[in-house]
Each structure stands twice: as C-alpha cells, then as structure tokens.
Amino acid sequence: MITPNDLFGLTGKVAVLTGATGRLGQVMAAALAGAGATTWLVGRDQGRLDALASSLDGECVPARCDVTSDDDVAALGDRLREAGGRLDVLVHNAHVGRGGSLRTARPSDYIEAADLALGAFQRLLGSTRDLLETAAADSSPSVITVASMYGVVSPKPHLYANPEAGNPPYYGAVKAGIVQLTRYAAVELGPAGIRVNCVTPGPFPGEGGDRELVARLAQQTPLGRVGDAAEIATTVLYLASPRSSFTTGTNVVVDGGWTAW
C-alpha cells in the first residue's frame, strides 16, 4: 500500500524556509518538518525562530538571517555547506506585510519591497545554487516562491474599511514580479535538474481577524469562504516533493477561485 509518506515524504532532505515565523510560514514549516525534512527556519528574530523550532515536530534549525543582507545570506549558505553540503527545498516566503495606497506610498517602499522579494531571491539562489545542484545528482530539488493573488489582480477598494487598510501597490507589483522571476529561473535552472515553481495564495486572513472583513473576502470566491493555512502548506509540500518532479515554471493559484471571475 502506498502511504502519504511514500508520496510526499521528505526524509533525508534539507529544506530552507524564509519568512518562517509568519502566519503562513509557520504552517509551511510544520508541513516540511513533519514530512521529515531537516528544516532551516529563516527570519530576522532569533527568539521567535527558537520558539517556533521548539514547537514543531521534526528536526528544525532556527537560523537568524536577514535576507536583504548580502553577508547574512552568504553566511547561511556557508552554514548549509558545513552541515551537509546539499539543499533539496528552498521556499522564499518573506514579504512586506502592511497596508497602504498610491496616495501614501513612497518610492522607497517599492525599493524595500523589491529587495525583500526579488533581491532576496537572487541572494538566496546565489548562495545556495551549488547546493541545489548537488542535490540534483540523486533527487529533484525544488525552489518555491510565494506570490499573492494581488500579483494577478488588483485589490477591490470596497472590501476594506479605508484605502490604507488594503494591500499597498508595491506589494502586488513585486508579487507579480515573483511570478515572472519564477518562470525565468525555471528555464535557466531546468538543465541542471532544479525545479522552480510559484504558489499564489488567495484570501488567507487567519484567525482572530475582523469578522466583517473575512465575510466580505469570502463572498469574493466561488467557494464562498476564505482559505485555511493548511491548504497552502499542502501545496508547498507537493511542490517540495520529488513526486512533482515534472512540474516546473508554473504558478499554482490557491485562491478559492478568486481570480477565476
């Protein structure tokens, strides 16, 4: 009998997850570690990383790293080489999480968002490409980026209490860039046996939020509800697994149908 572990198990694999302490990041971390991967939890706050690592089942390495820092990301690559010299899964989930509008956005906001999304991708790949290539010798290494439905469509202003409560323009702009960067990277890295795919979440407001906002968001999906974080985690787990070894250059949209109408 084929078990879920046979299909999507990651025992013996090494995974790196940026934005690990975020709402979706924590669930992704649990999925990767629970599937057996040695999961490096990357973020800026060592205390929060330590707490997350201690709360998860499986082997986790809390690794403080500012992905906007060349030195920090280079040091992360060095630590991975010292620890085993391979990388099977790289999930780039870090992002800017605040509201705003064109009226209040500043040029520096776009630069910051682009560095955290696009610049950090370049740093991470630059410091770990050889480790991914090593893993390709006996497996199907996977790079996974995380975009957003707002990289595909624009926010609907009426859903939010005021213009500054919605997603800012630079957020959607860099998330759209992540989708295209994923395609570009998949084409360049494919000959080396490295897969690159994108996950685009829809409405995942989490628990404890504004109930009226959650209800308005739910009405925008054909399924009539918002997403549960586990529904993103299982998508990440599929793309991380060698069972998706013929999947690359794609954008998996998990939005309840938000962008379908």
mmCIF file of C-alpha atoms in Angstrom:
data_model
loop_
_atom_site.group_PDB
_atom_site.id
_atom_site.type_symbol
_atom_site.label_atom_id
_atom_site.label_comp_id
_atom_site.label_asym_id
_atom_site.label_seq_id
_atom_site.Cartn_x
_atom_site.Cartn_y
_atom_site.Cartn_z
ATOM 1 C CA MET A 1 0.000 0.000 0.000
ATOM 2 C CA ILE A 2 1.298 3.461 -0.893
ATOM 3 C CA THR A 3 1.285 5.776 2.124
ATOM 4 C CA PRO A 4 1.312 9.601 2.207
ATOM 5 C CA ASN A 5 4.947 9.378 3.279
ATOM 6 C CA ASP A 6 5.754 7.339 0.186
ATOM 7 C CA LEU A 7 4.187 10.041 -1.943
ATOM 8 C CA PHE A 8 5.298 13.234 -0.235
ATOM 9 C CA GLY A 9 7.846 12.218 2.387
ATOM 10 C CA LEU A 10 10.990 14.343 2.679
ATOM 11 C CA THR A 11 13.080 12.167 4.959
ATOM 12 C CA GLY A 12 16.761 12.825 4.363
ATOM 13 C CA LYS A 13 16.037 16.098 2.577
ATOM 14 C CA VAL A 14 17.183 19.569 3.600
ATOM 15 C CA ALA A 15 14.771 22.498 3.350
ATOM 16 C CA VAL A 16 15.203 26.241 3.855
ATOM 17 C CA LEU A 17 12.157 28.408 4.530
ATOM 18 C CA THR A 18 12.326 32.208 4.638
ATOM 19 C CA GLY A 19 9.638 34.162 6.438
ATOM 20 C CA ALA A 20 9.307 31.135 8.691
ATOM 21 C CA THR A 21 7.711 32.891 11.657
ATOM 22 C CA GLY A 22 4.938 34.494 9.612
ATOM 23 C CA ARG A 23 1.366 33.216 9.738
ATOM 24 C CA LEU A 24 1.639 31.075 6.616
ATOM 25 C CA GLY A 25 5.333 30.424 7.173
ATOM 26 C CA GLN A 26 4.696 28.633 10.450
ATOM 27 C CA VAL A 27 2.289 26.222 8.779
ATOM 28 C CA MET A 28 4.693 25.623 5.890
ATOM 29 C CA ALA A 29 7.439 24.916 8.427
ATOM 30 C CA ALA A 30 5.264 22.370 10.217
ATOM 31 C CA ALA A 31 4.476 20.642 6.922
ATOM 32 C CA LEU A 32 8.105 20.432 5.774
ATOM 33 C CA ALA A 33 9.445 19.293 9.155
ATOM 34 C CA GLY A 34 6.525 16.911 9.629
ATOM 35 C CA ALA A 35 7.324 15.293 6.279
ATOM 36 C CA GLY A 36 10.813 14.524 7.528
ATOM 37 C CA ALA A 37 12.949 17.333 6.101
ATOM 38 C CA THR A 38 15.642 18.956 8.171
ATOM 39 C CA THR A 39 14.044 22.389 8.029
ATOM 40 C CA TRP A 40 16.065 25.563 8.369
ATOM 41 C CA LEU A 41 13.806 28.276 9.716
ATOM 42 C CA VAL A 42 14.947 31.654 8.424
ATOM 43 C CA GLY A 43 13.882 35.035 9.785
ATOM 44 C CA ARG A 44 15.196 38.150 11.497
ATOM 45 C CA ASP A 45 14.160 37.392 15.096
ATOM 46 C CA GLN A 46 16.194 34.611 16.710
ATOM 47 C CA GLY A 47 13.863 34.386 19.701
ATOM 48 C CA ARG A 48 10.807 33.789 17.549
ATOM 49 C CA LEU A 49 12.719 31.265 15.449
ATOM 50 C CA ASP A 50 13.803 29.370 18.560
ATOM 51 C CA ALA A 51 10.234 29.294 19.851
ATOM 52 C CA LEU A 52 8.913 28.040 16.522
ATOM 53 C CA ALA A 53 11.570 25.332 16.272
ATOM 54 C CA SER A 54 10.754 24.051 19.765
ATOM 55 C CA SER A 55 7.048 23.889 18.944
ATOM 56 C CA LEU A 56 7.390 21.739 15.833
ATOM 57 C CA ASP A 57 7.720 18.000 15.392
ATOM 58 C CA GLY A 58 10.757 17.047 13.352
ATOM 59 C CA GLU A 59 14.275 18.388 13.001
ATOM 60 C CA CYS A 60 14.422 22.182 12.711
ATOM 61 C CA VAL A 61 17.345 24.591 12.650
ATOM 62 C CA PRO A 62 16.488 28.148 13.729
ATOM 63 C CA ALA A 63 18.751 30.283 11.528
ATOM 64 C CA ARG A 64 18.602 34.039 12.017
ATOM 65 C CA CYS A 65 19.220 35.667 8.663
ATOM 66 C CA ASP A 66 18.195 38.980 7.146
ATOM 67 C CA VAL A 67 17.551 38.074 3.513
ATOM 68 C CA THR A 68 18.165 41.696 2.497
ATOM 69 C CA SER A 69 21.753 41.396 3.737
ATOM 70 C CA ASP A 70 24.400 40.046 1.360
ATOM 71 C CA ASP A 71 26.578 38.980 4.284
ATOM 72 C CA ASP A 72 23.782 37.223 6.167
ATOM 73 C CA VAL A 73 22.667 35.214 3.144
ATOM 74 C CA ALA A 74 26.238 34.282 2.248
ATOM 75 C CA ALA A 75 26.743 33.093 5.828
ATOM 76 C CA LEU A 76 23.579 30.998 5.589
ATOM 77 C CA GLY A 77 24.982 29.276 2.505
ATOM 78 C CA ASP A 78 28.228 28.579 4.351
ATOM 79 C CA ARG A 79 26.345 27.055 7.281
ATOM 80 C CA LEU A 80 24.446 24.774 4.926
ATOM 81 C CA ARG A 81 27.699 23.629 3.314
ATOM 82 C CA GLU A 82 29.186 22.856 6.716
ATOM 83 C CA ALA A 83 26.044 20.997 7.799
ATOM 84 C CA GLY A 84 25.880 18.610 4.853
ATOM 85 C CA GLY A 85 26.519 20.337 1.572
ATOM 86 C CA ARG A 86 23.141 19.968 -0.099
ATOM 87 C CA LEU A 87 19.810 21.747 -0.351
ATOM 88 C CA ASP A 88 16.684 19.975 -1.593
ATOM 89 C CA VAL A 89 13.979 22.586 -0.983
ATOM 90 C CA LEU A 90 14.211 26.380 -0.927
ATOM 91 C CA VAL A 91 10.972 28.208 -0.081
ATOM 92 C CA HIS A 92 11.121 32.005 -0.401
ATOM 93 C CA ASN A 93 8.193 33.288 1.647
ATOM 94 C CA ALA A 94 9.483 36.585 3.105
ATOM 95 C CA HIS A 95 7.393 39.654 2.259
ATOM 96 C CA VAL A 96 6.370 43.145 3.339
ATOM 97 C CA GLY A 97 3.155 42.957 5.346
ATOM 98 C CA ARG A 98 1.441 46.308 5.765
ATOM 99 C CA GLY A 99 -1.352 48.339 4.222
ATOM 100 C CA GLY A 100 -1.240 51.400 2.010
ATOM 101 C CA SER A 101 -2.282 53.062 -1.218
ATOM 102 C CA LEU A 102 -0.850 55.058 -4.116
ATOM 103 C CA ARG A 103 -1.700 58.221 -2.198
ATOM 104 C CA THR A 104 0.626 57.387 0.671
ATOM 105 C CA ALA A 105 3.210 55.037 -0.902
ATOM 106 C CA ARG A 106 6.755 56.343 -1.264
ATOM 107 C CA PRO A 107 9.350 55.355 -3.851
ATOM 108 C CA SER A 108 11.410 53.857 -1.029
ATOM 109 C CA ASP A 109 8.536 51.464 -0.242
ATOM 110 C CA TYR A 110 8.839 49.955 -3.723
ATOM 111 C CA ILE A 111 12.593 49.570 -3.326
ATOM 112 C CA GLU A 112 12.225 47.899 0.058
ATOM 113 C CA ALA A 113 9.537 45.515 -1.181
ATOM 114 C CA ALA A 114 11.506 44.633 -4.300
ATOM 115 C CA ASP A 115 14.651 43.933 -2.297
ATOM 116 C CA LEU A 116 12.793 41.634 0.097
ATOM 117 C CA ALA A 117 11.076 39.731 -2.705
ATOM 118 C CA LEU A 118 13.259 39.894 -5.810
ATOM 119 C CA GLY A 119 16.660 40.917 -4.473
ATOM 120 C CA ALA A 120 16.467 38.325 -1.711
ATOM 121 C CA PHE A 121 15.626 35.625 -4.247
ATOM 122 C CA GLN A 122 18.804 36.494 -6.143
ATOM 123 C CA ARG A 123 20.878 36.428 -2.943
ATOM 124 C CA LEU A 124 19.431 33.118 -1.793
ATOM 125 C CA LEU A 125 19.924 31.456 -5.143
ATOM 126 C CA GLY A 126 23.432 32.859 -5.436
ATOM 127 C CA SER A 127 24.456 31.431 -2.074
ATOM 128 C CA THR A 128 22.806 28.011 -2.488
ATOM 129 C CA ARG A 129 22.851 27.209 -6.215
ATOM 130 C CA ASP A 130 25.741 24.791 -5.849
ATOM 131 C CA LEU A 131 23.902 23.035 -3.004
ATOM 132 C CA LEU A 132 20.803 22.629 -5.159
ATOM 133 C CA GLU A 133 22.946 21.280 -7.993
ATOM 134 C CA THR A 134 24.481 18.751 -5.587
ATOM 135 C CA ALA A 135 21.006 17.574 -4.577
ATOM 136 C CA ALA A 136 20.063 17.201 -8.255
ATOM 137 C CA ALA A 137 22.565 14.353 -8.561
ATOM 138 C CA ASP A 138 20.222 11.980 -6.718
ATOM 139 C CA SER A 139 16.911 13.814 -6.348
ATOM 140 C CA SER A 140 14.702 16.578 -7.771
ATOM 141 C CA PRO A 141 15.496 19.788 -5.856
ATOM 142 C CA SER A 142 12.743 22.355 -5.689
ATOM 143 C CA VAL A 143 12.725 26.130 -5.373
ATOM 144 C CA ILE A 144 9.330 27.517 -4.369
ATOM 145 C CA THR A 145 8.397 31.192 -4.403
ATOM 146 C CA VAL A 146 5.321 32.637 -2.729
ATOM 147 C CA ALA A 147 3.381 35.328 -4.579
ATOM 148 C CA SER A 148 -0.178 36.570 -3.993
ATOM 149 C CA MET A 149 -3.498 36.908 -5.781
ATOM 150 C CA TYR A 150 -2.700 40.628 -5.712
ATOM 151 C CA GLY A 151 0.150 39.904 -8.066
ATOM 152 C CA VAL A 152 -2.515 38.697 -10.514
ATOM 153 C CA VAL A 153 -5.447 41.043 -9.868
ATOM 154 C CA SER A 154 -5.846 44.359 -8.073
ATOM 155 C CA PRO A 155 -7.423 44.691 -4.601
ATOM 156 C CA LYS A 156 -11.062 45.770 -4.588
ATOM 157 C CA PRO A 157 -11.136 49.005 -2.555
ATOM 158 C CA HIS A 158 -14.677 48.488 -1.270
ATOM 159 C CA LEU A 159 -13.611 45.388 0.653
ATOM 160 C CA TYR A 160 -11.520 47.403 3.088
ATOM 161 C CA ALA A 161 -12.507 49.920 5.721
ATOM 162 C CA ASN A 162 -10.360 52.617 4.131
ATOM 163 C CA PRO A 163 -7.768 52.843 1.320
ATOM 164 C CA GLU A 164 -4.868 52.484 3.740
ATOM 165 C CA ALA A 165 -6.197 49.180 5.094
ATOM 166 C CA GLY A 166 -5.832 47.372 1.773
ATOM 167 C CA ASN A 167 -2.740 45.880 0.231
ATOM 168 C CA PRO A 168 -0.290 48.555 -0.924
ATOM 169 C CA PRO A 169 0.600 48.931 -4.613
ATOM 170 C CA TYR A 170 4.221 47.890 -4.171
ATOM 171 C CA TYR A 171 3.136 44.576 -2.618
ATOM 172 C CA GLY A 172 1.213 43.484 -5.706
ATOM 173 C CA ALA A 173 3.874 44.873 -8.020
ATOM 174 C CA VAL A 174 6.674 42.752 -6.545
ATOM 175 C CA LYS A 175 4.437 39.688 -6.247
ATOM 176 C CA ALA A 176 3.725 39.934 -9.974
ATOM 177 C CA GLY A 177 7.479 40.160 -10.435
ATOM 178 C CA ILE A 178 7.960 36.992 -8.376
ATOM 179 C CA VAL A 179 5.656 35.085 -10.735
ATOM 180 C CA GLN A 180 7.713 36.119 -13.746
ATOM 181 C CA LEU A 181 11.026 35.574 -11.959
ATOM 182 C CA THR A 182 9.856 32.035 -11.194
ATOM 183 C CA ARG A 183 9.375 31.334 -14.897
ATOM 184 C CA TYR A 184 12.751 32.816 -15.764
ATOM 185 C CA ALA A 185 14.542 30.809 -13.076
ATOM 186 C CA ALA A 186 12.773 27.590 -14.093
ATOM 187 C CA VAL A 187 14.079 27.954 -17.641
ATOM 188 C CA GLU A 188 17.645 28.727 -16.586
ATOM 189 C CA LEU A 189 17.883 26.100 -13.840
ATOM 190 C CA GLY A 190 15.958 23.327 -15.585
ATOM 191 C CA PRO A 191 19.002 21.873 -17.402
ATOM 192 C CA ALA A 192 20.690 21.458 -14.008
ATOM 193 C CA GLY A 193 17.736 19.415 -12.749
ATOM 194 C CA ILE A 194 16.442 22.163 -10.446
ATOM 195 C CA ARG A 195 12.722 22.920 -10.488
ATOM 196 C CA VAL A 196 11.273 26.364 -9.731
ATOM 197 C CA ASN A 197 7.569 26.941 -9.073
ATOM 198 C CA CYS A 198 5.379 29.594 -7.534
ATOM 199 C CA VAL A 199 2.463 29.388 -5.099
ATOM 200 C CA THR A 200 -0.098 32.193 -5.261
ATOM 201 C CA PRO A 201 -2.307 32.347 -2.154
ATOM 202 C CA GLY A 202 -5.716 33.955 -2.216
ATOM 203 C CA PRO A 203 -7.563 35.209 0.889
ATOM 204 C CA PHE A 204 -5.940 33.686 3.984
ATOM 205 C CA PRO A 205 -6.776 36.200 6.728
ATOM 206 C CA GLY A 206 -6.170 33.819 9.617
ATOM 207 C CA GLU A 207 -7.974 33.573 12.922
ATOM 208 C CA GLY A 208 -8.807 36.487 15.155
ATOM 209 C CA GLY A 209 -9.228 38.998 12.340
ATOM 210 C CA ASP A 210 -12.049 41.391 11.520
ATOM 211 C CA ARG A 211 -15.072 39.123 11.092
ATOM 212 C CA GLU A 212 -16.835 41.545 8.763
ATOM 213 C CA LEU A 213 -13.760 41.754 6.540
ATOM 214 C CA VAL A 214 -13.452 37.967 6.498
ATOM 215 C CA ALA A 215 -17.081 37.701 5.432
ATOM 216 C CA ARG A 216 -16.554 40.217 2.617
ATOM 217 C CA LEU A 217 -13.462 38.336 1.437
ATOM 218 C CA ALA A 218 -15.352 35.041 1.474
ATOM 219 C CA GLN A 219 -18.017 36.487 -0.811
ATOM 220 C CA GLN A 220 -15.385 37.118 -3.480
ATOM 221 C CA THR A 221 -14.648 33.416 -4.035
ATOM 222 C CA PRO A 222 -16.819 30.897 -5.907
ATOM 223 C CA LEU A 223 -16.341 28.556 -2.949
ATOM 224 C CA GLY A 224 -17.829 31.179 -0.640
ATOM 225 C CA ARG A 225 -15.127 31.038 2.016
ATOM 226 C CA VAL A 226 -11.587 32.105 2.831
ATOM 227 C CA GLY A 227 -8.661 29.720 2.882
ATOM 228 C CA ASP A 228 -7.174 27.720 5.713
ATOM 229 C CA ALA A 229 -3.396 27.933 6.038
ATOM 230 C CA ALA A 230 -3.123 24.154 5.768
ATOM 231 C CA GLU A 231 -4.381 24.447 2.192
ATOM 232 C CA ILE A 232 -1.254 26.418 1.320
ATOM 233 C CA ALA A 233 1.016 24.074 3.277
ATOM 234 C CA THR A 234 -0.114 21.014 1.347
ATOM 235 C CA THR A 235 0.546 22.802 -1.952
ATOM 236 C CA VAL A 236 4.064 23.656 -0.789
ATOM 237 C CA LEU A 237 4.558 20.056 0.310
ATOM 238 C CA TYR A 238 3.530 18.769 -3.121
ATOM 239 C CA LEU A 239 5.934 21.106 -4.916
ATOM 240 C CA ALA A 240 8.713 20.266 -2.451
ATOM 241 C CA SER A 241 8.318 16.547 -3.007
ATOM 242 C CA PRO A 242 10.191 14.648 -5.719
ATOM 243 C CA ARG A 243 6.728 13.379 -6.723
ATOM 244 C CA SER A 244 6.259 16.717 -8.514
ATOM 245 C CA SER A 245 9.484 16.161 -10.446
ATOM 246 C CA PHE A 246 7.918 17.041 -13.827
ATOM 247 C CA THR A 247 6.405 20.285 -12.557
ATOM 248 C CA THR A 248 8.420 23.441 -13.111
ATOM 249 C CA GLY A 249 7.861 27.015 -14.227
ATOM 250 C CA THR A 250 4.266 27.008 -13.054
ATOM 251 C CA ASN A 251 2.198 29.242 -10.791
ATOM 252 C CA VAL A 252 -0.150 27.243 -8.565
ATOM 253 C CA VAL A 253 -3.019 29.543 -7.602
ATOM 254 C CA VAL A 254 -4.728 28.595 -4.325
ATOM 255 C CA ASP A 255 -7.413 31.250 -4.037
ATOM 256 C CA GLY A 256 -10.802 29.547 -3.883
ATOM 257 C CA GLY A 257 -11.435 30.777 -7.404
ATOM 258 C CA TRP A 258 -10.960 34.488 -6.581
ATOM 259 C CA THR A 259 -9.113 35.177 -9.838
ATOM 260 C CA ALA A 260 -11.448 32.979 -11.924
ATOM 261 C CA TRP A 261 -14.183 35.631 -12.186
#
